[in-house]
Short mmCIF file of C-alpha atoms and ligand atoms in Angstrom, two decimals:
data_model
loop_
_atom_site.label_atom_id
_atom_site.label_comp_id
_atom_site.label_asym_id
_atom_site.label_seq_id
_atom_site.Cartn_x
_atom_site.Cartn_y
_atom_site.Cartn_z
CA MET A 114 83.80 23.84 103.34
CA LYS A 115 83.22 23.30 99.64
CA ILE A 116 83.51 26.31 97.32
CA ARG A 117 82.21 26.29 93.73
CA ARG A 118 81.97 28.77 90.96
CA PHE A 119 78.74 29.07 88.95
CA PHE A 120 78.02 30.83 85.64
CA ALA A 121 74.51 31.65 84.43
CA LYS A 122 72.82 34.11 82.13
CA ASP A 123 71.14 35.93 85.04
CA MET A 124 71.07 36.07 88.84
CA ARG A 125 67.87 34.04 89.20
CA THR A 126 69.22 31.12 87.13
CA ALA A 127 72.56 31.27 88.93
CA LEU A 128 70.86 31.11 92.34
CA ASN A 129 68.68 28.17 91.23
CA GLU A 130 71.78 26.31 90.11
CA VAL A 131 73.58 27.00 93.41
CA SER A 132 70.60 25.73 95.35
CA ARG A 133 70.31 22.60 93.17
CA GLU A 134 74.04 21.77 93.39
CA LEU A 135 74.94 22.84 96.94
CA GLY A 136 71.59 22.80 98.69
CA SER A 137 69.51 25.60 100.15
CA ASP A 138 72.05 26.32 102.95
CA ALA A 139 74.75 27.31 100.47
CA ALA A 140 76.33 30.72 101.07
CA ILE A 141 77.01 33.20 98.24
CA LEU A 142 80.55 34.48 98.68
CA SER A 143 80.62 36.82 95.74
CA SER A 144 78.84 37.80 92.55
CA ARG A 145 80.01 39.73 89.54
CA ARG A 146 78.90 40.52 86.01
CA VAL A 147 80.82 38.72 83.28
CA ASP A 148 80.54 39.03 79.49
CA ASP A 149 77.63 36.65 79.03
CA GLY A 150 75.92 36.76 82.40
CA ILE A 151 76.62 36.40 86.11
CA GLU A 152 79.40 34.59 87.95
CA LEU A 153 78.75 33.43 91.52
CA LEU A 154 81.15 32.00 94.03
CA ALA A 155 79.17 29.84 96.46
CA ALA A 156 80.13 27.72 99.46
CA GLN A 157 78.62 24.64 101.07
CA ASP A 158 79.17 24.16 104.82
CA TYR A 159 80.31 27.74 105.01
CA GLU A 160 82.48 28.60 108.03
CA PRO A 161 83.05 32.31 108.48
CA GLY A 162 86.37 31.80 110.32
CA ILE A 163 87.88 29.95 107.37
CA LEU A 164 86.68 32.60 104.96
CA GLU A 165 88.38 35.30 107.04
CA ALA A 166 91.60 33.31 106.94
CA MET A 167 91.20 32.99 103.17
CA THR A 168 90.65 36.70 102.71
CA GLU A 169 93.29 37.92 105.16
CA PRO A 170 95.68 39.99 103.08
CA ALA A 171 99.17 38.58 102.63
CA ALA A 172 100.77 41.63 104.28
CA GLU A 173 98.60 41.16 107.35
CA ARG A 174 99.59 37.51 107.50
CA GLN A 175 103.29 38.37 107.18
CA LYS A 176 102.95 40.96 109.92
CA SER A 177 101.40 38.50 112.31
CA GLU A 178 104.01 35.87 111.35
CA ARG A 179 106.74 38.32 112.40
CA LYS A 180 105.33 38.38 115.93
CA SER A 181 106.75 36.31 118.86
CA GLU A 182 107.69 32.66 118.41
CA SER A 183 105.14 31.45 120.93
CA LYS A 184 102.55 33.27 118.82
CA ILE A 185 103.92 31.47 115.73
CA GLU A 186 103.59 28.20 117.49
CA ARG A 187 99.99 29.03 118.37
CA GLU A 188 99.37 30.17 114.82
CA GLU A 189 100.69 26.88 113.49
CA GLU A 190 98.08 25.09 115.52
CA LYS A 191 95.38 26.91 113.60
CA PRO A 192 94.11 25.28 110.39
CA ARG A 193 95.91 26.65 107.32
CA PRO A 194 93.88 27.50 104.24
CA SER A 195 93.97 24.70 101.67
CA ARG A 196 95.84 25.15 98.36
CA PHE A 197 92.48 25.61 96.63
CA ALA A 198 91.50 28.26 99.16
CA THR A 199 94.79 30.11 98.60
CA GLU A 200 94.22 30.11 94.85
CA VAL A 201 90.72 31.46 95.36
CA ASN A 202 92.12 34.02 97.76
CA ALA A 203 94.66 35.37 95.29
CA GLU A 204 92.26 35.48 92.40
CA GLU A 205 89.08 36.57 94.07
CA LYS A 206 90.28 38.92 96.79
CA GLN A 207 88.61 41.93 95.22
CA VAL A 208 85.55 40.06 94.02
CA LEU A 209 84.74 38.75 97.49
CA GLN A 210 83.31 42.16 98.29
CA LEU A 211 79.85 41.78 96.80
CA ASP A 212 79.33 44.06 93.81
CA TRP A 213 75.73 45.04 94.56
CA GLY A 214 75.91 48.06 92.26
CA ASN A 215 75.82 45.85 89.20
CA ASP A 216 73.28 43.40 90.45
CA PRO A 217 70.45 43.33 87.87
CA GLY A 218 67.88 42.37 90.52
CA LEU A 219 68.78 45.37 92.66
CA LYS A 220 68.84 47.63 89.64
CA ALA A 221 65.28 46.57 88.77
CA ILE A 222 64.16 47.32 92.34
CA LYS A 223 65.86 50.72 92.19
CA ASP A 224 64.11 51.57 88.89
CA GLU A 225 60.77 50.54 90.31
CA MET A 226 61.33 52.71 93.39
CA ARG A 227 62.13 55.67 91.17
CA VAL A 228 58.84 55.22 89.28
CA LEU A 229 56.92 54.89 92.55
CA ARG A 230 58.58 58.03 93.89
CA SER A 231 57.65 60.12 90.87
CA LEU A 232 54.07 58.77 91.05
CA MET A 233 53.86 59.82 94.68
CA GLU A 234 55.34 63.25 93.96
CA GLU A 235 52.82 63.75 91.18
CA GLN A 236 49.94 62.81 93.50
CA LEU A 237 51.21 65.15 96.23
CA GLN A 238 51.64 68.00 93.77
CA GLY A 239 48.08 67.45 92.54
CA LEU A 240 46.85 67.53 96.14
CA ALA A 241 48.79 70.74 96.85
CA TRP A 242 47.21 72.41 93.82
CA LYS A 243 43.71 71.21 94.81
CA GLU A 244 44.26 72.40 98.36
CA MET A 245 45.35 75.81 97.13
CA GLN A 246 42.24 76.02 94.94
CA GLN A 247 40.09 75.43 98.03
CA ARG A 248 42.01 77.49 100.54
CA LYS A 249 43.04 80.39 98.29
CA PRO A 250 40.62 80.51 95.36
CA ILE A 251 41.67 84.00 94.24
CA LYS A 252 45.35 83.11 94.26
CA SER A 253 44.72 79.91 92.33
CA LEU A 254 42.60 81.76 89.75
CA LEU A 255 45.31 84.38 89.40
CA THR A 256 47.93 81.65 89.01
CA LYS A 257 45.87 80.17 86.18
CA ARG A 258 45.36 83.52 84.43
CA LEU A 259 49.01 84.49 84.77
CA SER A 260 50.05 81.08 83.46
CA LEU A 261 48.27 81.97 80.24
CA LEU A 262 50.74 84.86 79.93
CA ASP A 263 53.58 82.34 80.09
CA LEU A 264 55.60 84.29 82.63
CA SER A 265 58.42 82.47 84.40
CA PRO A 266 57.05 80.35 87.30
CA ARG A 267 58.83 82.59 89.82
CA LEU A 268 57.24 85.77 88.46
CA ARG A 269 53.85 84.12 88.04
CA ASP A 270 53.87 83.05 91.70
CA HIS A 271 55.09 86.48 92.76
CA TYR A 272 52.30 88.38 90.96
CA ALA A 273 49.68 85.74 91.90
CA ASN A 274 50.02 87.05 95.48
CA SER A 275 48.41 90.36 94.48
CA ASP A 276 45.57 91.53 96.72
CA GLY A 277 41.99 91.86 95.54
CA THR A 278 38.46 91.56 96.80
CA ASP A 279 37.37 89.47 93.81
CA PRO A 280 39.20 87.67 90.97
CA ALA A 281 38.76 90.53 88.46
CA ASN A 282 40.05 93.08 90.93
CA ALA A 283 43.01 90.86 91.91
CA LEU A 284 43.88 90.30 88.23
CA ALA A 285 43.76 94.04 87.55
CA ASN A 286 46.11 94.60 90.50
CA ALA A 287 48.50 91.89 89.30
CA LEU A 288 48.61 93.34 85.76
CA ALA A 289 49.12 96.83 87.15
CA ALA A 290 52.06 95.54 89.21
CA ILE A 291 53.60 93.88 86.13
CA THR A 292 53.14 97.09 84.11
CA ARG A 293 54.72 99.15 86.87
CA ASP A 294 57.71 96.81 87.13
CA ILE A 295 58.66 97.06 83.44
CA LYS A 296 61.47 99.60 83.30
CA HIS A 297 61.63 102.13 80.46
CA SER A 298 64.56 103.99 79.08
CA ASP A 299 64.02 107.72 79.47
CA ASP A 300 66.65 108.29 76.81
CA PRO A 301 64.85 108.99 73.52
CA MET A 302 67.60 107.69 71.20
CA MET A 303 65.58 108.45 68.08
CA GLU A 304 65.16 112.08 69.18
CA LYS A 305 68.28 113.18 70.99
CA GLY A 306 71.07 111.16 69.45
CA GLY A 307 74.22 109.77 71.09
CA VAL A 308 76.52 106.79 70.49
CA TYR A 309 74.74 103.43 70.69
CA ALA A 310 76.10 99.94 70.05
CA MET A 311 73.57 97.24 69.22
CA VAL A 312 74.64 93.92 70.76
CA GLY A 313 72.78 90.63 70.90
CA PRO A 314 72.56 87.18 69.34
CA THR A 315 72.89 86.75 65.57
CA GLY A 316 69.69 87.15 63.56
CA VAL A 317 67.63 89.01 66.17
CA GLY A 318 67.42 92.10 63.96
CA LYS A 319 70.33 94.31 65.07
CA THR A 320 71.21 95.58 61.58
CA THR A 321 67.55 96.18 60.71
CA THR A 322 67.05 98.04 63.98
CA VAL A 323 70.13 100.21 63.32
CA ALA A 324 68.62 101.11 59.93
CA LYS A 325 65.23 101.91 61.49
CA LEU A 326 66.77 104.16 64.16
CA ALA A 327 69.08 105.88 61.67
CA ALA A 328 66.27 106.50 59.19
CA HIS A 329 63.99 108.01 61.85
CA PHE A 330 66.71 110.33 63.08
CA ALA A 331 67.68 111.30 59.52
CA LEU A 332 64.05 112.10 58.68
CA LYS A 333 63.81 114.36 61.68
CA HIS A 334 67.25 116.00 61.87
CA GLY A 335 68.92 115.34 58.51
CA ALA A 336 71.07 112.44 57.28
CA LYS A 337 74.30 114.39 57.66
CA HIS A 338 73.97 114.11 61.44
CA VAL A 339 73.90 110.29 61.35
CA ALA A 340 76.78 107.82 60.99
CA LEU A 341 76.84 104.03 61.04
CA ILE A 342 79.74 101.76 62.02
CA SER A 343 79.73 98.08 61.16
CA THR A 344 81.94 95.83 63.29
CA ASP A 345 80.66 92.71 61.53
CA GLY A 346 83.53 92.32 59.07
CA PHE A 347 83.43 88.51 59.10
CA ARG A 348 80.14 87.56 57.57
CA ILE A 349 79.86 87.94 53.83
CA GLY A 350 77.27 90.57 53.08
CA ALA A 351 77.00 91.89 56.63
CA HIS A 352 78.72 95.13 55.71
CA ASP A 353 76.88 95.30 52.37
CA GLN A 354 73.54 95.02 54.20
CA LEU A 355 74.34 98.04 56.39
CA ALA A 356 75.99 99.91 53.49
CA THR A 357 72.78 99.52 51.46
CA TYR A 358 70.76 101.05 54.30
CA ALA A 359 73.34 103.88 54.68
CA ARG A 360 73.05 104.63 50.95
CA LEU A 361 69.25 104.68 51.12
CA ILE A 362 69.28 106.94 54.17
CA GLY A 363 72.15 109.02 52.78
CA CYS A 364 74.32 108.81 55.89
CA ALA A 365 78.03 108.06 56.46
CA ILE A 366 79.26 104.52 57.15
CA ARG A 367 82.53 102.82 58.13
CA THR A 368 83.64 99.28 58.87
CA ALA A 369 85.68 98.68 62.00
CA ASP A 370 86.54 95.10 62.84
CA THR A 371 89.40 95.87 65.23
CA PRO A 372 89.39 98.06 68.35
CA SER A 373 91.80 100.56 66.77
CA ALA A 374 89.66 100.80 63.61
CA LEU A 375 86.68 101.42 65.87
CA HIS A 376 88.60 104.19 67.58
CA ASP A 377 89.46 105.73 64.22
CA ALA A 378 85.85 105.53 63.05
CA LEU A 379 84.59 107.20 66.22
CA ASP A 380 87.23 109.93 65.76
CA ALA A 381 86.11 110.43 62.18
CA PHE A 382 82.46 110.80 63.24
CA VAL A 383 83.09 113.12 66.16
CA ASP A 384 80.79 115.78 64.67
CA LYS A 385 77.80 113.40 64.21
CA ARG A 386 74.80 113.65 66.49
CA LEU A 387 73.81 109.99 66.23
CA ILE A 388 76.36 107.19 65.80
CA LEU A 389 75.00 103.67 65.64
CA ILE A 390 77.40 100.73 65.94
CA ASP A 391 76.19 97.44 64.51
CA THR A 392 77.85 94.30 65.94
CA ALA A 393 77.79 90.67 64.86
CA GLY A 394 76.69 88.22 67.53
CA MET A 395 77.69 86.21 70.56
CA SER A 396 80.98 84.61 69.50
CA GLN A 397 84.18 85.05 71.49
CA ARG A 398 85.37 87.67 69.05
CA ASP A 399 82.19 89.68 69.60
CA THR A 400 82.58 89.37 73.35
CA ARG A 401 86.06 90.89 73.04
CA LEU A 402 84.65 93.67 70.91
CA THR A 403 81.79 94.27 73.34
CA GLU A 404 84.43 94.49 76.06
CA GLN A 405 86.21 97.08 73.94
CA LEU A 406 82.97 98.98 73.44
CA HIS A 407 82.43 98.98 77.17
CA LEU A 408 85.99 100.26 77.76
CA LEU A 409 85.48 102.96 75.18
CA SER A 410 82.31 104.05 76.95
CA HIS A 411 84.58 105.30 79.75
CA SER A 412 86.65 107.34 77.32
CA ARG A 413 85.44 110.42 75.49
CA TYR A 414 82.93 108.28 73.57
CA PRO A 415 79.98 107.61 75.84
CA ILE A 416 78.94 104.40 74.05
CA LYS A 417 75.66 103.00 75.33
CA LEU A 418 75.26 99.24 74.96
CA THR A 419 71.79 98.33 73.75
CA LEU A 420 70.82 94.67 73.90
CA VAL A 421 68.61 93.58 71.02
CA LEU A 422 66.38 90.59 71.82
CA SER A 423 63.83 88.75 69.73
CA ALA A 424 60.42 88.46 71.37
CA CYS A 425 60.02 85.12 69.56
CA ALA A 426 62.93 83.50 71.36
CA GLN A 427 62.39 80.98 74.14
CA ARG A 428 62.99 82.03 77.72
CA ALA A 429 66.22 79.99 77.97
CA VAL A 430 67.62 81.69 74.84
CA LEU A 431 66.78 85.15 76.16
CA LEU A 432 68.28 84.34 79.55
CA GLU A 433 71.46 83.07 77.89
CA ALA A 434 71.76 86.32 75.91
CA LEU A 435 71.19 88.32 79.10
CA ARG A 436 73.78 86.24 80.95
CA HIS A 437 76.28 86.71 78.11
CA PHE A 438 75.85 90.45 77.57
CA GLY A 439 74.82 91.21 81.14
CA GLN A 440 78.51 91.07 82.10
CA PHE A 441 78.67 94.60 80.65
CA PRO A 442 76.53 97.44 81.92
CA LEU A 443 73.56 97.52 79.56
CA HIS A 444 72.03 100.89 78.83
CA SER A 445 68.78 99.52 77.45
CA THR A 446 67.14 96.78 75.46
CA ILE A 447 65.16 96.71 72.21
CA LEU A 448 62.61 93.97 71.59
CA THR A 449 62.22 92.84 67.98
CA LYS A 450 59.87 90.54 66.06
CA LEU A 451 56.86 91.29 68.23
CA ASP A 452 54.82 90.75 65.07
CA GLU A 453 55.90 87.10 64.91
CA ALA A 454 55.61 86.25 68.60
CA THR A 455 52.78 84.01 69.77
CA SER A 456 53.53 84.82 73.40
CA LEU A 457 55.30 87.70 75.12
CA GLY A 458 55.78 85.77 78.38
CA ALA A 459 59.47 85.03 77.84
CA ALA A 460 60.29 88.60 76.78
CA LEU A 461 58.28 90.11 79.65
CA SER A 462 59.93 87.75 82.13
CA CYS A 463 63.34 88.82 80.84
CA LEU A 464 62.53 92.51 81.16
CA LEU A 465 61.10 92.03 84.64
CA GLU A 466 63.90 89.78 85.90
CA SER A 467 66.78 91.81 84.44
CA GLN A 468 65.28 95.26 85.02
CA VAL A 469 67.14 96.48 81.90
CA PRO A 470 65.08 99.44 80.61
CA LEU A 471 63.15 98.97 77.39
CA ALA A 472 64.10 101.58 74.77
CA ALA A 473 62.00 100.51 71.77
CA SER A 474 60.04 97.66 70.20
CA CYS A 475 60.07 96.44 66.60
CA ASP A 476 57.15 94.69 65.02
CA GLY A 477 58.04 94.10 61.40
CA GLN A 478 60.74 94.14 58.75
CA ARG A 479 59.86 97.50 57.22
CA VAL A 480 62.48 100.25 57.53
CA PRO A 481 61.81 102.69 59.11
CA GLU A 482 58.13 102.13 59.93
CA ASP A 483 58.23 99.09 62.17
CA ILE A 484 59.74 100.52 65.33
CA ARG A 485 57.98 102.25 68.19
CA VAL A 486 58.33 103.03 71.86
CA LEU A 487 55.87 100.76 73.65
CA ARG A 488 55.04 101.46 77.26
CA GLY A 489 54.55 98.71 79.85
CA ALA A 490 50.75 98.89 79.65
CA GLN A 491 50.81 98.44 75.88
CA LEU A 492 53.18 95.47 76.15
CA VAL A 493 51.05 93.80 78.82
CA ASP A 494 47.92 94.46 76.78
CA ARG A 495 49.57 92.85 73.76
CA ALA A 496 50.71 89.90 75.85
CA LEU A 497 47.11 89.38 77.07
CA LYS A 498 45.72 89.51 73.53
CA LEU A 499 48.26 86.92 72.36
CA ALA A 500 47.43 84.73 75.36
CA GLU A 501 43.70 84.94 74.55
CA HIS A 502 44.37 84.16 70.92
CA TYR A 503 46.88 81.32 71.24
CA ARG A 504 46.14 79.76 74.60
CA GLU A 505 42.71 78.47 75.40
CA SER A 506 43.36 76.59 78.60
CA VAL A 507 46.02 76.02 81.16
CA ASP A 508 47.54 72.61 81.55
CA GLU A 509 46.64 72.03 85.19
CA TRP A 510 48.90 69.01 85.49
CA LEU A 511 51.83 71.15 84.42
CA LEU A 512 50.79 73.86 86.81
CA ALA A 513 50.50 71.45 89.74
CA ASN A 514 53.82 69.98 88.74
CA GLU A 515 55.47 73.37 88.87
CA LEU A 516 54.04 74.07 92.30
CA LYS A 517 56.69 71.97 93.97
CA VAL A 518 55.15 70.62 97.15
CA GLY A 519 55.59 73.05 99.97
CA ALA A 520 58.14 75.10 98.05
CA HIS A 521 55.92 78.12 97.60
CA ALA A 522 54.86 80.53 100.26
CA GLY A 523 51.30 80.18 101.43
CA ILE A 524 50.67 76.66 100.06
N1 GDP B 825 59.22 89.90 61.48
C1 GDP B 825 60.26 90.65 61.80
N2 GDP B 825 61.44 90.44 61.23
C2 GDP B 825 62.48 91.22 61.58
C3 GDP B 825 62.36 92.24 62.55
N3 GDP B 825 63.58 92.80 62.70
C4 GDP B 825 64.41 92.16 61.86
N4 GDP B 825 63.76 91.21 61.18
C5 GDP B 825 64.29 90.27 60.19
O1 GDP B 825 65.16 89.36 60.84
C6 GDP B 825 66.18 88.96 59.94
C7 GDP B 825 67.54 89.20 60.58
O2 GDP B 825 67.71 90.59 60.77
P1 GDP B 825 69.13 91.25 60.90
O3 GDP B 825 68.90 92.71 61.14
O4 GDP B 825 70.02 90.89 59.76
O5 GDP B 825 69.66 90.53 62.21
P2 GDP B 825 71.11 90.64 62.90
O6 GDP B 825 71.85 89.39 62.56
O7 GDP B 825 70.83 90.71 64.36
O8 GDP B 825 71.77 91.86 62.39
C8 GDP B 825 65.99 89.78 58.67
O9 GDP B 825 65.30 89.00 57.76
C9 GDP B 825 65.12 90.94 59.15
O10 GDP B 825 64.30 91.44 58.10
C10 GDP B 825 61.07 92.44 63.15
O11 GDP B 825 60.86 93.27 64.02
N5 GDP B 825 60.06 91.62 62.74
MG1 MG B 826 73.59 92.09 61.39
#
């Protein structure tokens, strides 16, 4: 058996060379990637028995050598691997196991199969969507209409199952179900007072919302009944921003950037009817503080955690905020920046999925005007108007793509 090593820039060239040099019956013993191409070990007049002898690990050989003498004698009769074969054995033992994972030819085939698979999936998804349009025209129309609202796919599919004798009737039922499922806080914080801590990502409008709530309460009941606490002692100007609002409203204010300072501030404001705590954001420090706020809510200060969310944020951002702050019991949520949102789908999905009650909605920067209590019907109505204004058509490819084949009930 003749064994030779070949180098070439790619597998095809290497195989051509093997065939030219050793003939078409040559056997490939191993292949591996090297710096500038492919290295092949090929054999002419390949005899599997000899190869096994070449690849038999030394330990195995020693073990069999230790067996009975008669066995040794028989072993000696067997052909021993040549010096060249032994060298190859030592050097190439690991390489002799073909490294198919790095084979460029196989990799190309794999890539092509991946493309073919996604093409087939796409075709099947398109068929599933077409089939649904034929078999369940009302459901498919509802799916299209609800897609305009930009609800999460799960909620869209859920509400697209609404009953109805005709498309308009089914849509009215679906919208009524959405409206009914939006939870509202029965706690009128702007009327009754209490201790509320605004938590949420940075920049969503927590400080502005605190000012709006404080100003409304002060207008109704008097500024002396309102107190503000800022726990955002890190950012330059954060306290100044709240202090400016407190001065304009004429209410008391304190900074508390440690749990004990917060305790002291709450003690100092024990006679206030409305205490609003403004926090910073989502950093680890804020999480610790939120934890503290939650702990305090079990003491004599019934602090209610209110999650402030921007209606402009993407669904993933809102879900992340919910995941982060949802580890504490949330009393309610306030939606801000409704005036800047081009879709309310993400915010509605968040409210529906989390079931955290909505306490108020903000639709502008003006203090105190731009805050109101919106009911579910008003929110849904607003969401529909935005959908009509900003979305003309549904991307059917996207829709079909989301309807993972067979994954949804009734398809
Ligand atoms: N358009 C709009 N802007 C808002 C609203 N609420 C707050 N803002 C603005 O958002 C920015 C950040 O607000 P701020 O209260 O400092 O956010 P915080 O970091 O959560 O305290 C400021 O420019 C606010 O004027 C709102 O409802 N609509
Ligand atoms: Mg702030």
